PDB file of C-alpha atoms in Angstrom:
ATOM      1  CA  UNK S 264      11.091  -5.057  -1.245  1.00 92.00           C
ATOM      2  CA  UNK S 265      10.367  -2.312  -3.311  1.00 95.00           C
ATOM      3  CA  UNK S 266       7.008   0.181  -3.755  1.00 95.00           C
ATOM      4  CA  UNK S 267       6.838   0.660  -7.347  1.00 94.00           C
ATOM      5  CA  UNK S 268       5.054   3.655  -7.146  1.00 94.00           C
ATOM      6  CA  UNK S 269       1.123   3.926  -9.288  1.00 94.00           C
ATOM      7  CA  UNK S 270       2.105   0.081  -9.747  1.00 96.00           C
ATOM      8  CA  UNK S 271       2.333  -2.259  -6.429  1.00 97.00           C
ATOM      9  CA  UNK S 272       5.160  -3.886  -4.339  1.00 96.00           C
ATOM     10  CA  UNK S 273       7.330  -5.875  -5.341  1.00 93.00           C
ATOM     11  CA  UNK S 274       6.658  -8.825  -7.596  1.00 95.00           C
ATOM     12  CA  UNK S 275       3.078  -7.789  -7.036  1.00 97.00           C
ATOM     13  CA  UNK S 276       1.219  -5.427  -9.723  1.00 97.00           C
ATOM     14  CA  UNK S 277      -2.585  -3.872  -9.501  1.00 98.00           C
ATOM     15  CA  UNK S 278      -4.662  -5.547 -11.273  1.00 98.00           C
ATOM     16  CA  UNK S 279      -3.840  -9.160 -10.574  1.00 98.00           C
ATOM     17  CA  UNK S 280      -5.976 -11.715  -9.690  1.00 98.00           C
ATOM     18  CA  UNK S 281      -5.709 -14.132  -6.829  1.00 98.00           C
ATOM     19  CA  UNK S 282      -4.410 -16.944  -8.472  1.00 98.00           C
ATOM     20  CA  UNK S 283      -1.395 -14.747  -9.993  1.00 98.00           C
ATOM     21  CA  UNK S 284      -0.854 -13.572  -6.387  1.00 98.00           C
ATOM     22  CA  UNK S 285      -0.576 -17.439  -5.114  1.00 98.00           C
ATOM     23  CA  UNK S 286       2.059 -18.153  -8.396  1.00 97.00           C
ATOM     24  CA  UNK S 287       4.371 -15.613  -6.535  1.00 96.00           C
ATOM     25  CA  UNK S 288       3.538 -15.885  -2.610  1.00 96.00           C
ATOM     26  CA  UNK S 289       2.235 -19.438  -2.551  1.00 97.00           C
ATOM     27  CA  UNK S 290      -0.768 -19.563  -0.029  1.00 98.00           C
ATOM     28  CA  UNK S 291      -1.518 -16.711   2.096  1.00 98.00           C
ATOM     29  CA  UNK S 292      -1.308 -17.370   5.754  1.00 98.00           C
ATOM     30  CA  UNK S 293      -4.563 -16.236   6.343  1.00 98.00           C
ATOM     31  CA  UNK S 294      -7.672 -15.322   3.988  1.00 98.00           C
ATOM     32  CA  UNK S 295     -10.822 -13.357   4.840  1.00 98.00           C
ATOM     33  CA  UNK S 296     -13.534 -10.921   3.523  1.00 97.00           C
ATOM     34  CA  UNK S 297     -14.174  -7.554   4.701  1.00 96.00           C
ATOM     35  CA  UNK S 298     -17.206  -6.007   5.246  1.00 95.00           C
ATOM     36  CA  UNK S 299     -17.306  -5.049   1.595  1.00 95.00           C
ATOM     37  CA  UNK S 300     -17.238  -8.500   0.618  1.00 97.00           C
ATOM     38  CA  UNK S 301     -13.259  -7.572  -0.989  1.00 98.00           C
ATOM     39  CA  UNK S 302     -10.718 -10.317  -0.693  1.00 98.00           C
ATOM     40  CA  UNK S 303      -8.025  -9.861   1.868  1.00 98.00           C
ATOM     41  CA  UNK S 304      -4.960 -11.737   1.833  1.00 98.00           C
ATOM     42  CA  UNK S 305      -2.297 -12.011   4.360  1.00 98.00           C
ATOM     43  CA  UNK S 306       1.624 -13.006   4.269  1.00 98.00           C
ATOM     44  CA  UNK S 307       3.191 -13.014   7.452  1.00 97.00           C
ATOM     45  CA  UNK S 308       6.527 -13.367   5.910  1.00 96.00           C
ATOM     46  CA  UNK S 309       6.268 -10.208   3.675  1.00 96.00           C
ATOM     47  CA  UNK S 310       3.963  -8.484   6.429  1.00 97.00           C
ATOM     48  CA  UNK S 311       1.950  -7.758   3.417  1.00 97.00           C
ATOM     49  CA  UNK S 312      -1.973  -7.393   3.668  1.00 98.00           C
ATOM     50  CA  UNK S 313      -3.667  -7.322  -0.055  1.00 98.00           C
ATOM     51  CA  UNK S 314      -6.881  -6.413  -0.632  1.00 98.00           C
ATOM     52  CA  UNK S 315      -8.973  -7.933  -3.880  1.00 98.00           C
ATOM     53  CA  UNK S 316     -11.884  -5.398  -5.029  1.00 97.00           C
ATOM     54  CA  UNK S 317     -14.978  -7.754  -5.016  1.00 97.00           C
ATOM     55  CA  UNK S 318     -16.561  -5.053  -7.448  1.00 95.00           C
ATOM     56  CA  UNK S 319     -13.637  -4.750  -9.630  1.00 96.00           C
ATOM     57  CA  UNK S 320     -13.797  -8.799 -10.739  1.00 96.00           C
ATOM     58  CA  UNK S 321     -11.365  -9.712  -7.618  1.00 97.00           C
ATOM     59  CA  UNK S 322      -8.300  -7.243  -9.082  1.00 98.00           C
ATOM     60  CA  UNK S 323      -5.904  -6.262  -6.296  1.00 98.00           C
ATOM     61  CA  UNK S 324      -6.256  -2.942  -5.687  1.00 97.00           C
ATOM     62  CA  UNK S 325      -4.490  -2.184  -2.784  1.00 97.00           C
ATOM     63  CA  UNK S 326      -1.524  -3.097  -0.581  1.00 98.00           C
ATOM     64  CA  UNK S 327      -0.605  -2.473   3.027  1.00 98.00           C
ATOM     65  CA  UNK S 328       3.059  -3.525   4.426  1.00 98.00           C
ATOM     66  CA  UNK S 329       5.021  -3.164   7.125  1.00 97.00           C
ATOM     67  CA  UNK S 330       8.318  -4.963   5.664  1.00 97.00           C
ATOM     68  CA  UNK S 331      11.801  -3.578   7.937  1.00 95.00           C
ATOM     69  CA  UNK S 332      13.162  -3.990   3.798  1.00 95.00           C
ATOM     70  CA  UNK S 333      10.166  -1.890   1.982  1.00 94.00           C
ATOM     71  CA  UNK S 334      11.890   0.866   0.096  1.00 94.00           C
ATOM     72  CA  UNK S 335      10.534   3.737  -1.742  1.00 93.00           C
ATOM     73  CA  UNK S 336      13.046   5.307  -4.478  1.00 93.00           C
ATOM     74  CA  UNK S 337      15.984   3.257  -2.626  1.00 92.00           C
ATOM     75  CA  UNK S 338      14.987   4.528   0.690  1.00 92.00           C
ATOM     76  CA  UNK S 339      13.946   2.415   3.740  1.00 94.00           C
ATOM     77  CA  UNK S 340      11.204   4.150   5.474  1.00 94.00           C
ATOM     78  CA  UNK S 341       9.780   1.882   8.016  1.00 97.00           C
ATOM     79  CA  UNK S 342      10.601   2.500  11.780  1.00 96.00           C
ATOM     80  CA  UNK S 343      12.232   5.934   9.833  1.00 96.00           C
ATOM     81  CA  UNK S 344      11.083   9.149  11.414  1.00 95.00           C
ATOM     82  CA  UNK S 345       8.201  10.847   9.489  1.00 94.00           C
ATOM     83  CA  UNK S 346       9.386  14.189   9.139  1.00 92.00           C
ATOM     84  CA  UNK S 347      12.756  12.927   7.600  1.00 94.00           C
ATOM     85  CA  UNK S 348      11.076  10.120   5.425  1.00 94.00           C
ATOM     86  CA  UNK S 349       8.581  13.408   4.137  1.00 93.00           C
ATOM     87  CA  UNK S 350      12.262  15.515   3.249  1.00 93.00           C
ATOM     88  CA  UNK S 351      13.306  12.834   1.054  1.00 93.00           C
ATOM     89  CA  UNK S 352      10.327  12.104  -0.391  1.00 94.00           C
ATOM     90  CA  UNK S 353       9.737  15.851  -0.873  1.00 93.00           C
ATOM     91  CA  UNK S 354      13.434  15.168  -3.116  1.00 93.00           C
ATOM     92  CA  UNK S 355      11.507  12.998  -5.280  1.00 92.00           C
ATOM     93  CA  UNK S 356       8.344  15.063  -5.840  1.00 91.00           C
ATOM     94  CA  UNK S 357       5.861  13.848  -3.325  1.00 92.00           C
ATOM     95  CA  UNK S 358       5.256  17.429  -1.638  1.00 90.00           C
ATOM     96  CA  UNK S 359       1.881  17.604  -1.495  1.00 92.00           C
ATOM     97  CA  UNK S 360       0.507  15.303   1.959  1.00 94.00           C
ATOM     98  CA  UNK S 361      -2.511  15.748   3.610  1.00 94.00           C
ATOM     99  CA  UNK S 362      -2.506  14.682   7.040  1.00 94.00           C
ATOM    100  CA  UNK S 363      -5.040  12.755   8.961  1.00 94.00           C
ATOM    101  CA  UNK S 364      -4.860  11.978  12.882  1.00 94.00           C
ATOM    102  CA  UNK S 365      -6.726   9.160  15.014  1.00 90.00           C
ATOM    103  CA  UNK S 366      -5.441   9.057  18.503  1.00 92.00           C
ATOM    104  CA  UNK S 367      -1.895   8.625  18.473  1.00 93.00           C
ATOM    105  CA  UNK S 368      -1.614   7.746  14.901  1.00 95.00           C
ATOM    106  CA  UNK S 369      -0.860  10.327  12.259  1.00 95.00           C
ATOM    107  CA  UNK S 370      -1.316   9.486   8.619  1.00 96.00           C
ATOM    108  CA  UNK S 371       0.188  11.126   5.749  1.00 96.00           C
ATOM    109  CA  UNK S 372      -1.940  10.954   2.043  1.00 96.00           C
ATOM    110  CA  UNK S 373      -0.048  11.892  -1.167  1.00 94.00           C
ATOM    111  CA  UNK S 374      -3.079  11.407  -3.637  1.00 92.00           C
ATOM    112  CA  UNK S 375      -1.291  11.621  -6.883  1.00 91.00           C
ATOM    113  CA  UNK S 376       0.602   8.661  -6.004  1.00 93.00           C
ATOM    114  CA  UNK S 377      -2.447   7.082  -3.956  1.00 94.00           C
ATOM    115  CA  UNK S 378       0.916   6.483  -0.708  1.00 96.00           C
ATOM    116  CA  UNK S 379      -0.136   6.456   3.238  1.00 96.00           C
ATOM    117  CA  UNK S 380       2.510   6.813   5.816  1.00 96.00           C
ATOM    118  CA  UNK S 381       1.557   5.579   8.648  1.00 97.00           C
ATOM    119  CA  UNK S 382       3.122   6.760  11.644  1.00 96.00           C
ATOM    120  CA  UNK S 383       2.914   6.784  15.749  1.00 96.00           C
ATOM    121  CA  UNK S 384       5.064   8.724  17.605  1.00 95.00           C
ATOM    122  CA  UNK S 385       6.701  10.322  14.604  1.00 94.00           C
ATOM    123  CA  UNK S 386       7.921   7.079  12.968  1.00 97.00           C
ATOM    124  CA  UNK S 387       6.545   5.202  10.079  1.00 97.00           C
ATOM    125  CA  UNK S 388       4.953   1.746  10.963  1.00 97.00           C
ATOM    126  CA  UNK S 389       3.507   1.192   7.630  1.00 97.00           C
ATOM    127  CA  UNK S 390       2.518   1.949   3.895  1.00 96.00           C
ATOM    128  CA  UNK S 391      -0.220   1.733   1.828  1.00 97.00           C
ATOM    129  CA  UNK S 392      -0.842   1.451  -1.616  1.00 97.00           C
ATOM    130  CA  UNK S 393      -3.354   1.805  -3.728  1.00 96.00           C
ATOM    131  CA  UNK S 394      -4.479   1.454  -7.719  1.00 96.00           C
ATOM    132  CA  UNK S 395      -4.667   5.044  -9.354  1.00 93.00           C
ATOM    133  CA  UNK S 396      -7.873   5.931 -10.748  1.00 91.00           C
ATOM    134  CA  UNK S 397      -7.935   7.876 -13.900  1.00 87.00           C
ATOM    135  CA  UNK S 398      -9.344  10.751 -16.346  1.00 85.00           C
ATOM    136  CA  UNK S 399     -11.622   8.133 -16.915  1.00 89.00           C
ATOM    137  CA  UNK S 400     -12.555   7.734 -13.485  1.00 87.00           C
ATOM    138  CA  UNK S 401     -11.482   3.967 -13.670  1.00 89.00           C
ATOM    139  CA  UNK S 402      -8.582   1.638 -12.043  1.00 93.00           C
ATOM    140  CA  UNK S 403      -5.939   2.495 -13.874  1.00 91.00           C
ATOM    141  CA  UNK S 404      -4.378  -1.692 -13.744  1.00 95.00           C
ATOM    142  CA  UNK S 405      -1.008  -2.338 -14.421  1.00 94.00           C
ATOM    143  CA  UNK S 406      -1.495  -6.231 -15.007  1.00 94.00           C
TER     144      UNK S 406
END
């Protein structure tokens, strides 16, 4: 599974609705709304959780997976240590992280690329995705 960078993961693009989401995935394996009202999906499968903005017509905006096969410019970074997954991302132009820390959790933000690493104990459990806003100050969709 790739992270198409600005884009999504995978088959899936920002900016698609539900029903595009089901044409690829089939039916999540479990459905709910968050306190925002947005529309979470989850695949078990893909250990992808998707997240429909209820104030942005139900477009998915962002993406949160945990995926042993997620790869980021060829790279698996999951269960990865963080310092070495920041080096080769650093390669690729991500340099600029700003780092966030609840507990035992440590989260890493590049916001030109709207990418969280995740990480406990210096290893990445997850990453998160989101739609770039633009100029405009609007999604910038890629579906």
């Amino acid at each position: 599974m790739k992270v198409n960078l600005k884009s999504g993961i995978d088959k899936l693009l920002f900016g698609m609705k539900q029903n595009d989401v089901i044409a690829i995935y089939g039916q999540p394996d479990k459905q709910y709304k968050d306190e925002d009202d947005n529309v979470i999906f989850l695949y078990n499968a893909q250990k992808m959780r998707l997240t429909f903005y209820q104030d942005e017509a139900f477009r998915l905006g962002y993406i949160m997976c945990s995926h042993q096969d997620l790869e980021v410019f060829g790279k698996k970074l999951i269960g990865k240590n963080s310092h070495e997954v920041k080096k080769e991302l650093a390669e690729k132009g991500l340099t600029t992280f700003t780092q966030e820390v609840f507990d035992t959790f440590e989260n890493y933000f590049n916001e030109d690329h709207w990418l969280i690493l995740q990480t406990e104990f210096d290893e990445v459990l997850k990453i998160e995705v989101g739609a770039i806003i633009n100029s405009k100050d609007e999604f910038d969709w890629k579906f």
